[in-house]
Amino acid sequence: MTSDIYVLIEHLQGQVSEMSYMMLAAGRPLAEASGGNLVAMLLGQDAQELAADLDADRVLYVEHPALAEFSPDAYLRVLTDLIQQGNPRAVLMGETSIGADVAGTLSARLNLPIVSLCRNAYAEGGTLKFVSQIYGGKVLAEGDLPEPTTLMTMVPGDFKAEAGQSATAPEIVPISPPDLEGLKVTHKQFIEPEAGDVDIAKEPILIAVGRGIQQEMNLEIAQELAEALGGELCASRPVVDQGWMTTGRLVGKSGKTVKPKVYLAIGISGAPEHAEGIGDTELFIAINTDEQAPIFDIAKYGAAADLFDLIPAVTEKIKEAKGG
Ligand SMILES: Cc1cc2nc3c(=O)[nH]c(=O)nc-3n(C[C@H](O)[C@H](O)[C@H](O)COP(=O)(O)OP(=O)(O)OC[C@H]3O[C@@H](n4cnc5c(N)ncnc54)[C@H](O)[C@@H]3O)c2cc1C
């Protein structure tokens, strides 16, 4: 075993994901504490330039046409080799469509323990620790990272994406790919979601509505607030599943990643699959009747209050402040 910390870099259509930078930020203190290097694993085709701003000590770059887009089959073959050859202390992957797709199989294939849904990782007295959020984020489980090697899937939590970026390009180590012939799963095409009425990924002010809204007709309360603030509505999955909002307004794992200046989450519990879609936000406010709701762990400000009391009152105040 080495003391290195490996991070799987995710990228889509030429863009490194925010989660990848967050994982580099999470991995840095672990590498320092264990006395190893922070090593990024970048798989792709003509993707070397994506390494330029990664805050890693070195980047293991594997190039092959079969890696041009994510393929679980191809990634599994490459990652199995990289982990077996490198014997790192820990491997960080996103609890994302990509990371979650490969992490479980890697664990079984390499016979390595896995800790999923980690929102934090740190070192205490030389021991590496994890904080994993389970039961939809309602319980935080803490423990030691088993030796010699542990796989981890990470959710957005205590790390900022900027902390995983660097102005100095890291060393790139080209690695020959294993045999990638005869893959069972290959990428065919991207199917973009239908253009919605609004692109929430570009909106600066978002009012995100969750199951706590209870009924479709209650959306009006949120809509009035959005209008008063000059913002747009978006939603968590139950609201979209009910057909109360279009899929284009879904935030999270199966929806869009948003980066607004203001994100006001009302009646949303803060499950990891929703939190995954909230990128860097200057002002993140949550309103929820349950003061233990995990959304309060990631929001900057929170009100443990009934949205049906608070939202109309806030809307009224904003209208007053704007002169009616
Ligand atoms: C593979 C997969 C992909 C997924 N993708 C997504 C995704 O992209 N986006 C997504 O959002 N989810 C996604 N989910 C679902 C996710 O796990 C959660 O179930 C979902 O985010 C919960 O939505 P919610 O917070 O609105 O509802 P709940 O978890 O039911 O929370 C409702 C909250 O409202 C609060 N509340 C109730 N009444 C009031 C009131 N009067 N005033 C204030 N607060 C109130 C409650 O305290 C509660 O915290 C996915 C799940 C899976 C398995």
mmCIF file of C-alpha atoms and ligand atoms in Angstrom:
data_model
loop_
_atom_site.group_PDB
_atom_site.id
_atom_site.type_symbol
_atom_site.label_atom_id
_atom_site.label_comp_id
_atom_site.label_asym_id
_atom_site.label_seq_id
_atom_site.Cartn_x
_atom_site.Cartn_y
_atom_site.Cartn_z
ATOM 1 C CA MET A 1 0.000 0.000 0.000
ATOM 2 C CA THR A 2 1.143 3.556 -0.687
ATOM 3 C CA SER A 3 -0.082 6.616 1.188
ATOM 4 C CA ASP A 4 -1.421 8.216 -1.980
ATOM 5 C CA ILE A 5 -4.980 9.458 -2.307
ATOM 6 C CA TYR A 6 -6.538 8.868 -5.730
ATOM 7 C CA VAL A 7 -9.394 10.961 -7.136
ATOM 8 C CA LEU A 8 -11.431 9.961 -10.185
ATOM 9 C CA ILE A 9 -11.910 13.037 -12.389
ATOM 10 C CA GLU A 10 -15.326 13.170 -14.034
ATOM 11 C CA HIS A 11 -15.886 15.137 -17.193
ATOM 12 C CA LEU A 12 -18.717 15.561 -19.625
ATOM 13 C CA GLN A 13 -18.608 17.213 -23.017
ATOM 14 C CA GLY A 14 -15.223 18.804 -22.349
ATOM 15 C CA GLN A 15 -15.940 20.067 -18.842
ATOM 16 C CA VAL A 16 -14.570 18.771 -15.571
ATOM 17 C CA SER A 17 -17.394 18.411 -13.042
ATOM 18 C CA GLU A 18 -17.562 20.577 -9.916
ATOM 19 C CA MET A 19 -17.613 17.374 -7.895
ATOM 20 C CA SER A 20 -14.157 16.440 -9.191
ATOM 21 C CA TYR A 21 -12.676 19.690 -7.878
ATOM 22 C CA MET A 22 -14.486 19.213 -4.561
ATOM 23 C CA MET A 23 -12.992 15.729 -4.263
ATOM 24 C CA LEU A 24 -9.497 17.110 -4.901
ATOM 25 C CA ALA A 25 -10.152 19.625 -2.126
ATOM 26 C CA ALA A 26 -11.278 16.764 0.138
ATOM 27 C CA GLY A 27 -8.322 14.586 -0.825
ATOM 28 C CA ARG A 28 -5.581 17.161 -0.178
ATOM 29 C CA PRO A 29 -5.663 17.055 3.666
ATOM 30 C CA LEU A 30 -5.879 13.251 3.559
ATOM 31 C CA ALA A 31 -2.781 13.042 1.361
ATOM 32 C CA GLU A 32 -0.924 15.465 3.619
ATOM 33 C CA ALA A 33 -1.889 13.529 6.748
ATOM 34 C CA SER A 34 -0.915 10.169 5.306
ATOM 35 C CA GLY A 35 2.317 11.510 3.800
ATOM 36 C CA GLY A 36 1.374 10.579 0.236
ATOM 37 C CA ASN A 37 0.537 12.350 -2.987
ATOM 38 C CA LEU A 38 -2.808 13.538 -4.253
ATOM 39 C CA VAL A 39 -3.209 11.734 -7.564
ATOM 40 C CA ALA A 40 -5.927 12.460 -10.125
ATOM 41 C CA MET A 41 -7.083 9.758 -12.534
ATOM 42 C CA LEU A 42 -8.165 11.261 -15.851
ATOM 43 C CA LEU A 43 -9.563 8.981 -18.552
ATOM 44 C CA GLY A 44 -10.441 10.316 -21.965
ATOM 45 C CA GLN A 45 -9.603 10.970 -25.584
ATOM 46 C CA ASP A 46 -7.748 14.220 -26.368
ATOM 47 C CA ALA A 47 -8.665 15.214 -22.812
ATOM 48 C CA GLN A 48 -5.203 16.004 -21.506
ATOM 49 C CA GLU A 49 -5.928 19.736 -21.341
ATOM 50 C CA LEU A 50 -8.664 19.070 -18.772
ATOM 51 C CA ALA A 51 -5.848 18.382 -16.308
ATOM 52 C CA ALA A 52 -4.539 21.963 -16.515
ATOM 53 C CA ASP A 53 -6.274 23.373 -13.426
ATOM 54 C CA LEU A 54 -6.491 20.246 -11.279
ATOM 55 C CA ASP A 55 -4.924 20.754 -7.872
ATOM 56 C CA ALA A 56 -3.203 17.358 -7.870
ATOM 57 C CA ASP A 57 0.429 16.350 -7.382
ATOM 58 C CA ARG A 58 0.192 14.230 -10.489
ATOM 59 C CA VAL A 59 -2.370 13.132 -13.014
ATOM 60 C CA LEU A 60 -2.514 9.576 -14.297
ATOM 61 C CA TYR A 61 -3.802 10.153 -17.815
ATOM 62 C CA VAL A 62 -5.229 7.242 -19.775
ATOM 63 C CA GLU A 63 -6.073 7.966 -23.393
ATOM 64 C CA HIS A 64 -8.201 5.754 -25.683
ATOM 65 C CA PRO A 65 -11.071 6.328 -28.160
ATOM 66 C CA ALA A 66 -13.286 4.091 -25.975
ATOM 67 C CA LEU A 67 -12.782 6.586 -23.140
ATOM 68 C CA ALA A 68 -13.909 9.632 -25.120
ATOM 69 C CA GLU A 69 -17.202 9.509 -23.212
ATOM 70 C CA PHE A 70 -18.006 7.700 -19.990
ATOM 71 C CA SER A 71 -18.485 3.972 -20.408
ATOM 72 C CA PRO A 72 -18.839 1.960 -17.182
ATOM 73 C CA ASP A 73 -17.322 -1.068 -18.839
ATOM 74 C CA ALA A 74 -14.214 0.755 -20.089
ATOM 75 C CA TYR A 75 -13.781 2.776 -16.884
ATOM 76 C CA LEU A 76 -13.970 -0.395 -14.787
ATOM 77 C CA ARG A 77 -11.184 -2.041 -16.739
ATOM 78 C CA VAL A 78 -8.930 1.023 -16.518
ATOM 79 C CA LEU A 79 -9.658 1.820 -12.858
ATOM 80 C CA THR A 80 -9.124 -1.796 -11.798
ATOM 81 C CA ASP A 81 -5.624 -1.648 -13.282
ATOM 82 C CA LEU A 82 -4.781 1.796 -11.891
ATOM 83 C CA ILE A 83 -5.843 0.895 -8.357
ATOM 84 C CA GLN A 84 -4.162 -2.506 -8.439
ATOM 85 C CA GLN A 85 -0.904 -1.013 -9.701
ATOM 86 C CA GLY A 86 -0.939 2.084 -7.459
ATOM 87 C CA ASN A 87 -2.257 0.547 -4.226
ATOM 88 C CA PRO A 88 -3.450 3.933 -2.919
ATOM 89 C CA ARG A 89 -4.601 4.508 0.649
ATOM 90 C CA ALA A 90 -8.000 5.772 -0.548
ATOM 91 C CA VAL A 91 -9.849 6.310 -3.823
ATOM 92 C CA LEU A 92 -12.385 9.144 -3.999
ATOM 93 C CA MET A 93 -15.205 8.926 -6.549
ATOM 94 C CA GLY A 94 -18.355 11.012 -6.834
ATOM 95 C CA GLU A 95 -21.689 9.650 -5.596
ATOM 96 C CA THR A 96 -22.768 10.649 -9.086
ATOM 97 C CA SER A 97 -24.070 8.920 -12.173
ATOM 98 C CA ILE A 98 -20.459 8.142 -13.087
ATOM 99 C CA GLY A 99 -18.907 7.349 -9.695
ATOM 100 C CA ALA A 100 -21.868 5.381 -8.377
ATOM 101 C CA ASP A 101 -21.933 3.398 -11.606
ATOM 102 C CA VAL A 102 -18.427 2.018 -11.114
ATOM 103 C CA ALA A 103 -17.673 2.189 -7.376
ATOM 104 C CA GLY A 104 -19.689 -0.842 -6.244
ATOM 105 C CA THR A 105 -18.352 -3.114 -8.970
ATOM 106 C CA LEU A 106 -14.794 -1.939 -8.311
ATOM 107 C CA SER A 107 -15.215 -2.803 -4.647
ATOM 108 C CA ALA A 108 -16.377 -6.316 -5.510
ATOM 109 C CA ARG A 109 -13.797 -6.808 -8.233
ATOM 110 C CA LEU A 110 -10.854 -5.642 -6.127
ATOM 111 C CA ASN A 111 -12.231 -7.027 -2.863
ATOM 112 C CA LEU A 112 -11.857 -3.598 -1.227
ATOM 113 C CA PRO A 113 -14.155 -1.956 1.317
ATOM 114 C CA ILE A 114 -16.277 0.959 0.180
ATOM 115 C CA VAL A 115 -17.775 3.838 2.159
ATOM 116 C CA SER A 116 -20.504 5.584 0.214
ATOM 117 C CA LEU A 117 -22.148 8.999 0.546
ATOM 118 C CA CYS A 118 -19.187 10.626 2.313
ATOM 119 C CA ARG A 119 -19.622 14.334 2.890
ATOM 120 C CA ASN A 120 -16.370 14.766 4.746
ATOM 121 C CA ALA A 121 -13.049 13.044 5.257
ATOM 122 C CA TYR A 122 -10.306 14.129 7.605
ATOM 123 C CA ALA A 123 -7.295 12.986 9.578
ATOM 124 C CA GLU A 124 -7.141 12.761 13.355
ATOM 125 C CA GLY A 125 -3.901 11.784 15.027
ATOM 126 C CA GLY A 126 -2.690 10.127 11.839
ATOM 127 C CA THR A 127 -5.925 8.143 11.366
ATOM 128 C CA LEU A 128 -8.024 8.862 8.299
ATOM 129 C CA LYS A 129 -11.727 9.297 9.069
ATOM 130 C CA PHE A 130 -14.909 9.563 7.058
ATOM 131 C CA VAL A 131 -18.285 11.181 7.677
ATOM 132 C CA SER A 132 -20.974 9.499 5.624
ATOM 133 C CA GLN A 133 -24.527 10.760 5.364
ATOM 134 C CA ILE A 134 -26.968 7.884 5.348
ATOM 135 C CA TYR A 135 -30.766 7.521 5.342
ATOM 136 C CA GLY A 136 -31.203 10.340 2.834
ATOM 137 C CA GLY A 137 -28.848 12.518 4.851
ATOM 138 C CA LYS A 138 -30.734 12.168 8.150
ATOM 139 C CA VAL A 139 -27.912 10.306 9.928
ATOM 140 C CA LEU A 140 -24.197 11.122 9.866
ATOM 141 C CA ALA A 141 -22.057 8.012 10.365
ATOM 142 C CA GLU A 142 -18.415 8.529 11.336
ATOM 143 C CA GLY A 143 -15.605 6.007 11.322
ATOM 144 C CA ASP A 144 -12.003 5.147 10.456
ATOM 145 C CA LEU A 145 -11.110 4.443 6.843
ATOM 146 C CA PRO A 146 -10.212 0.731 6.783
ATOM 147 C CA GLU A 147 -6.646 -0.083 5.770
ATOM 148 C CA PRO A 148 -4.958 -0.735 3.458
ATOM 149 C CA THR A 149 -7.173 0.735 0.732
ATOM 150 C CA THR A 150 -10.713 2.098 0.929
ATOM 151 C CA LEU A 151 -12.960 3.222 -1.893
ATOM 152 C CA MET A 152 -15.166 6.221 -1.121
ATOM 153 C CA THR A 153 -18.035 7.891 -2.937
ATOM 154 C CA MET A 154 -18.420 11.552 -2.075
ATOM 155 C CA VAL A 155 -21.391 13.900 -1.950
ATOM 156 C CA PRO A 156 -21.144 17.703 -1.943
ATOM 157 C CA GLY A 157 -20.530 18.705 1.625
ATOM 158 C CA ASP A 158 -17.755 20.473 3.380
ATOM 159 C CA PHE A 159 -15.505 21.254 0.411
ATOM 160 C CA LYS A 160 -15.532 24.093 -2.111
ATOM 161 C CA ALA A 161 -14.747 23.436 -5.752
ATOM 162 C CA GLU A 162 -12.289 26.377 -5.965
ATOM 163 C CA ALA A 163 -10.125 24.710 -3.332
ATOM 164 C CA GLY A 164 -9.519 21.858 -5.781
ATOM 165 C CA GLN A 165 -8.312 24.159 -8.563
ATOM 166 C CA SER A 166 -4.799 25.407 -9.135
ATOM 167 C CA ALA A 167 -3.165 27.948 -11.435
ATOM 168 C CA THR A 168 -0.177 25.617 -11.786
ATOM 169 C CA ALA A 169 -0.675 22.636 -14.080
ATOM 170 C CA PRO A 170 0.129 19.307 -12.415
ATOM 171 C CA GLU A 171 2.583 16.719 -13.709
ATOM 172 C CA ILE A 172 0.904 14.414 -16.215
ATOM 173 C CA VAL A 173 1.868 10.742 -16.305
ATOM 174 C CA PRO A 174 0.552 8.996 -19.438
ATOM 175 C CA ILE A 175 -0.556 5.436 -18.720
ATOM 176 C CA SER A 176 -1.200 2.838 -21.423
ATOM 177 C CA PRO A 177 -4.784 1.600 -21.380
ATOM 178 C CA PRO A 178 -5.577 -2.062 -20.846
ATOM 179 C CA ASP A 179 -7.339 -4.040 -23.577
ATOM 180 C CA LEU A 180 -10.576 -2.152 -24.258
ATOM 181 C CA GLU A 181 -11.869 -4.419 -27.024
ATOM 182 C CA GLY A 182 -15.277 -6.081 -26.797
ATOM 183 C CA LEU A 183 -16.880 -3.621 -24.368
ATOM 184 C CA LYS A 184 -20.444 -4.576 -23.446
ATOM 185 C CA VAL A 185 -21.538 -0.967 -22.866
ATOM 186 C CA THR A 186 -20.500 1.830 -25.217
ATOM 187 C CA HIS A 187 -21.591 5.420 -25.666
ATOM 188 C CA LYS A 188 -23.833 6.020 -28.697
ATOM 189 C CA GLN A 189 -25.106 9.577 -28.481
ATOM 190 C CA PHE A 190 -26.047 12.374 -26.154
ATOM 191 C CA ILE A 191 -29.734 13.128 -25.948
ATOM 192 C CA GLU A 192 -30.188 16.637 -24.642
ATOM 193 C CA PRO A 193 -33.311 17.238 -22.554
ATOM 194 C CA GLU A 194 -36.005 19.158 -24.390
ATOM 195 C CA ALA A 195 -35.413 22.882 -24.156
ATOM 196 C CA GLY A 196 -37.670 24.039 -21.348
ATOM 197 C CA ASP A 197 -39.274 27.411 -20.861
ATOM 198 C CA VAL A 198 -36.278 28.495 -18.825
ATOM 199 C CA ASP A 199 -32.721 27.280 -18.334
ATOM 200 C CA ILE A 200 -32.394 27.041 -14.543
ATOM 201 C CA ALA A 201 -28.643 26.412 -14.898
ATOM 202 C CA LYS A 202 -28.272 30.048 -15.963
ATOM 203 C CA GLU A 203 -30.718 31.730 -13.581
ATOM 204 C CA PRO A 204 -29.207 33.885 -10.799
ATOM 205 C CA ILE A 205 -32.143 33.593 -8.369
ATOM 206 C CA LEU A 206 -33.859 30.236 -7.810
ATOM 207 C CA ILE A 207 -36.720 29.322 -5.506
ATOM 208 C CA ALA A 208 -36.524 25.544 -5.168
ATOM 209 C CA VAL A 209 -39.742 23.844 -4.114
ATOM 210 C CA GLY A 210 -39.922 20.418 -2.486
ATOM 211 C CA ARG A 211 -42.525 17.950 -1.306
ATOM 212 C CA GLY A 212 -43.240 20.223 1.656
ATOM 213 C CA ILE A 213 -45.362 22.326 -0.714
ATOM 214 C CA GLN A 214 -47.968 19.517 -0.465
ATOM 215 C CA GLN A 215 -50.226 20.402 -3.410
ATOM 216 C CA GLU A 216 -49.856 21.812 -6.898
ATOM 217 C CA MET A 217 -52.118 24.762 -6.124
ATOM 218 C CA ASN A 218 -49.697 25.817 -3.349
ATOM 219 C CA LEU A 219 -46.999 26.497 -5.926
ATOM 220 C CA GLU A 220 -48.640 29.879 -6.296
ATOM 221 C CA ILE A 221 -47.120 30.940 -2.961
ATOM 222 C CA ALA A 222 -43.642 30.154 -4.277
ATOM 223 C CA GLN A 223 -44.402 31.744 -7.655
ATOM 224 C CA GLU A 224 -45.400 35.005 -5.985
ATOM 225 C CA LEU A 225 -42.138 35.054 -4.052
ATOM 226 C CA ALA A 226 -40.181 34.298 -7.240
ATOM 227 C CA GLU A 227 -41.881 37.189 -9.004
ATOM 228 C CA ALA A 228 -41.212 39.566 -6.117
ATOM 229 C CA LEU A 229 -37.529 38.560 -6.136
ATOM 230 C CA GLY A 230 -37.184 38.445 -9.920
ATOM 231 C CA GLY A 231 -36.300 34.752 -9.748
ATOM 232 C CA GLU A 232 -37.471 31.446 -11.223
ATOM 233 C CA LEU A 233 -38.929 28.301 -9.719
ATOM 234 C CA CYS A 234 -37.163 24.953 -9.749
ATOM 235 C CA ALA A 235 -37.937 21.757 -7.863
ATOM 236 C CA SER A 236 -36.879 18.574 -6.173
ATOM 237 C CA ARG A 237 -37.822 15.244 -7.665
ATOM 238 C CA PRO A 238 -41.189 14.556 -5.966
ATOM 239 C CA VAL A 239 -42.569 17.831 -7.336
ATOM 240 C CA VAL A 240 -41.442 16.944 -10.861
ATOM 241 C CA ASP A 241 -42.621 13.341 -10.527
ATOM 242 C CA GLN A 242 -46.075 14.652 -9.651
ATOM 243 C CA GLY A 243 -46.021 16.611 -12.925
ATOM 244 C CA TRP A 244 -46.303 19.947 -11.125
ATOM 245 C CA MET A 245 -43.136 21.228 -12.817
ATOM 246 C CA THR A 246 -41.321 20.201 -15.989
ATOM 247 C CA THR A 247 -38.240 17.967 -15.947
ATOM 248 C CA GLY A 248 -36.200 20.948 -17.168
ATOM 249 C CA ARG A 249 -36.688 22.507 -13.712
ATOM 250 C CA LEU A 250 -35.446 19.492 -11.751
ATOM 251 C CA VAL A 251 -32.308 20.063 -9.661
ATOM 252 C CA GLY A 252 -30.107 17.115 -8.786
ATOM 253 C CA LYS A 253 -28.664 13.825 -9.897
ATOM 254 C CA SER A 254 -31.342 13.192 -12.513
ATOM 255 C CA GLY A 255 -31.809 16.856 -13.326
ATOM 256 C CA LYS A 256 -29.645 19.910 -13.723
ATOM 257 C CA THR A 257 -26.752 21.349 -11.761
ATOM 258 C CA VAL A 258 -27.414 24.968 -10.873
ATOM 259 C CA LYS A 259 -25.074 27.731 -9.720
ATOM 260 C CA PRO A 260 -27.314 30.659 -8.853
ATOM 261 C CA LYS A 261 -26.338 33.626 -6.734
ATOM 262 C CA VAL A 262 -29.346 32.894 -4.514
ATOM 263 C CA TYR A 263 -30.832 29.433 -3.881
ATOM 264 C CA LEU A 264 -33.859 29.400 -1.598
ATOM 265 C CA ALA A 265 -34.929 25.830 -0.807
ATOM 266 C CA ILE A 266 -38.417 25.548 0.624
ATOM 267 C CA GLY A 267 -39.847 22.277 1.913
ATOM 268 C CA ILE A 268 -36.821 20.301 0.659
ATOM 269 C CA SER A 269 -35.119 17.794 2.978
ATOM 270 C CA GLY A 270 -31.686 17.972 1.311
ATOM 271 C CA ALA A 271 -31.218 14.379 0.148
ATOM 272 C CA PRO A 272 -27.786 13.746 -1.451
ATOM 273 C CA GLU A 273 -29.369 13.291 -4.894
ATOM 274 C CA HIS A 274 -30.802 16.802 -4.669
ATOM 275 C CA ALA A 275 -27.712 18.364 -3.057
ATOM 276 C CA GLU A 276 -25.588 17.000 -5.897
ATOM 277 C CA GLY A 277 -27.249 19.472 -8.246
ATOM 278 C CA ILE A 278 -26.491 22.558 -6.169
ATOM 279 C CA GLY A 279 -23.182 23.998 -7.304
ATOM 280 C CA ASP A 280 -21.383 26.926 -5.733
ATOM 281 C CA THR A 281 -24.037 29.350 -4.540
ATOM 282 C CA GLU A 282 -23.296 32.701 -2.938
ATOM 283 C CA LEU A 283 -26.423 32.689 -0.789
ATOM 284 C CA PHE A 284 -28.094 29.388 0.069
ATOM 285 C CA ILE A 285 -31.142 29.664 2.331
ATOM 286 C CA ALA A 286 -33.362 26.793 3.488
ATOM 287 C CA ILE A 287 -36.818 26.841 5.033
ATOM 288 C CA ASN A 288 -38.015 23.619 6.609
ATOM 289 C CA THR A 289 -40.229 22.735 9.567
ATOM 290 C CA ASP A 290 -37.799 19.993 10.628
ATOM 291 C CA GLU A 291 -34.777 21.579 12.250
ATOM 292 C CA GLN A 292 -32.863 18.301 11.853
ATOM 293 C CA ALA A 293 -33.375 18.301 8.062
ATOM 294 C CA PRO A 294 -30.042 17.698 6.273
ATOM 295 C CA ILE A 295 -30.625 20.729 4.053
ATOM 296 C CA PHE A 296 -29.572 22.849 7.042
ATOM 297 C CA ASP A 297 -26.120 21.204 6.917
ATOM 298 C CA ILE A 298 -25.454 22.589 3.468
ATOM 299 C CA ALA A 299 -27.414 25.871 3.510
ATOM 300 C CA LYS A 300 -25.720 29.052 4.686
ATOM 301 C CA TYR A 301 -28.843 30.369 6.416
ATOM 302 C CA GLY A 302 -31.841 28.421 7.604
ATOM 303 C CA ALA A 303 -35.263 29.023 9.085
ATOM 304 C CA ALA A 304 -36.934 26.173 10.946
ATOM 305 C CA ALA A 305 -40.383 27.403 10.030
ATOM 306 C CA ASP A 306 -43.575 26.539 8.209
ATOM 307 C CA LEU A 307 -43.274 27.697 4.630
ATOM 308 C CA PHE A 308 -46.987 28.511 4.550
ATOM 309 C CA ASP A 309 -46.426 31.107 7.295
ATOM 310 C CA LEU A 310 -43.045 32.398 6.261
ATOM 311 C CA ILE A 311 -43.167 32.634 2.469
ATOM 312 C CA PRO A 312 -46.268 34.885 2.154
ATOM 313 C CA ALA A 313 -44.862 37.139 4.925
ATOM 314 C CA VAL A 314 -41.460 37.401 3.172
ATOM 315 C CA THR A 315 -43.144 38.100 -0.181
ATOM 316 C CA GLU A 316 -45.185 40.868 1.425
ATOM 317 C CA LYS A 317 -42.052 42.441 2.956
ATOM 318 C CA ILE A 318 -40.221 42.340 -0.383
ATOM 319 C CA LYS A 319 -43.158 43.980 -2.134
ATOM 320 C CA GLU A 320 -43.303 46.663 0.561
ATOM 321 C CA ALA A 321 -39.570 47.281 0.269
ATOM 322 C CA LYS A 322 -39.989 47.668 -3.483
ATOM 323 C CA GLY A 323 -42.777 50.153 -2.932
ATOM 324 C CA GLY A 324 -45.798 47.913 -3.413
HETATM 325 C C1 LIG B 1 -31.131 7.454 -8.488
HETATM 326 C C2 LIG B 1 -31.866 8.598 -7.844
HETATM 327 C C3 LIG B 1 -31.838 9.832 -8.452
HETATM 328 C C4 LIG B 1 -32.492 10.903 -7.839
HETATM 329 N N1 LIG B 1 -32.418 12.139 -8.443
HETATM 330 C C5 LIG B 1 -32.935 13.194 -7.799
HETATM 331 C C6 LIG B 1 -32.797 14.519 -8.352
HETATM 332 O O1 LIG B 1 -32.227 14.738 -9.418
HETATM 333 N N2 LIG B 1 -33.324 15.553 -7.649
HETATM 334 C C7 LIG B 1 -33.975 15.378 -6.453
HETATM 335 O O2 LIG B 1 -34.433 16.385 -5.872
HETATM 336 N N3 LIG B 1 -34.136 14.140 -5.933
HETATM 337 C C8 LIG B 1 -33.646 13.061 -6.578
HETATM 338 N N4 LIG B 1 -33.830 11.828 -6.062
HETATM 339 C C9 LIG B 1 -34.743 11.669 -4.902
HETATM 340 C C10 LIG B 1 -34.092 12.014 -3.565
HETATM 341 O O3 LIG B 1 -33.480 10.857 -3.026
HETATM 342 C C11 LIG B 1 -35.145 12.521 -2.547
HETATM 343 O O4 LIG B 1 -36.131 11.543 -2.416
HETATM 344 C C12 LIG B 1 -35.788 13.830 -2.961
HETATM 345 O O5 LIG B 1 -34.776 14.803 -3.245
HETATM 346 C C13 LIG B 1 -36.666 14.319 -1.820
HETATM 347 O O6 LIG B 1 -37.334 15.477 -2.216
HETATM 348 P P1 LIG B 1 -37.875 16.508 -1.126
HETATM 349 O O7 LIG B 1 -36.752 17.000 -0.307
HETATM 350 O O8 LIG B 1 -38.700 17.502 -1.858
HETATM 351 O O9 LIG B 1 -38.889 15.607 -0.291
HETATM 352 P P2 LIG B 1 -38.760 15.028 1.203
HETATM 353 O O10 LIG B 1 -37.470 14.318 1.400
HETATM 354 O O11 LIG B 1 -40.024 14.302 1.460
HETATM 355 O O12 LIG B 1 -38.704 16.346 2.092
HETATM 356 C C14 LIG B 1 -39.761 17.237 2.260
HETATM 357 C C15 LIG B 1 -39.329 18.223 3.312
HETATM 358 O O13 LIG B 1 -40.337 19.217 3.474
HETATM 359 C C16 LIG B 1 -40.381 19.579 4.837
HETATM 360 N N5 LIG B 1 -41.698 20.170 5.080
HETATM 361 C C17 LIG B 1 -42.902 19.550 5.131
HETATM 362 N N6 LIG B 1 -43.896 20.448 5.334
HETATM 363 C C18 LIG B 1 -43.295 21.671 5.400
HETATM 364 C C19 LIG B 1 -43.786 22.992 5.607
HETATM 365 N N7 LIG B 1 -45.085 23.222 5.753
HETATM 366 N N8 LIG B 1 -42.894 24.023 5.638
HETATM 367 C C20 LIG B 1 -41.552 23.784 5.489
HETATM 368 N N9 LIG B 1 -41.039 22.544 5.314
HETATM 369 C C21 LIG B 1 -41.890 21.505 5.252
HETATM 370 C C22 LIG B 1 -40.149 18.282 5.580
HETATM 371 O O14 LIG B 1 -39.663 18.528 6.898
HETATM 372 C C23 LIG B 1 -39.126 17.599 4.698
HETATM 373 O O15 LIG B 1 -37.789 17.856 5.139
HETATM 374 C C24 LIG B 1 -33.199 10.718 -6.624
HETATM 375 C C25 LIG B 1 -33.215 9.464 -6.033
HETATM 376 C C26 LIG B 1 -32.557 8.426 -6.625
HETATM 377 C C27 LIG B 1 -32.571 7.078 -5.944
#
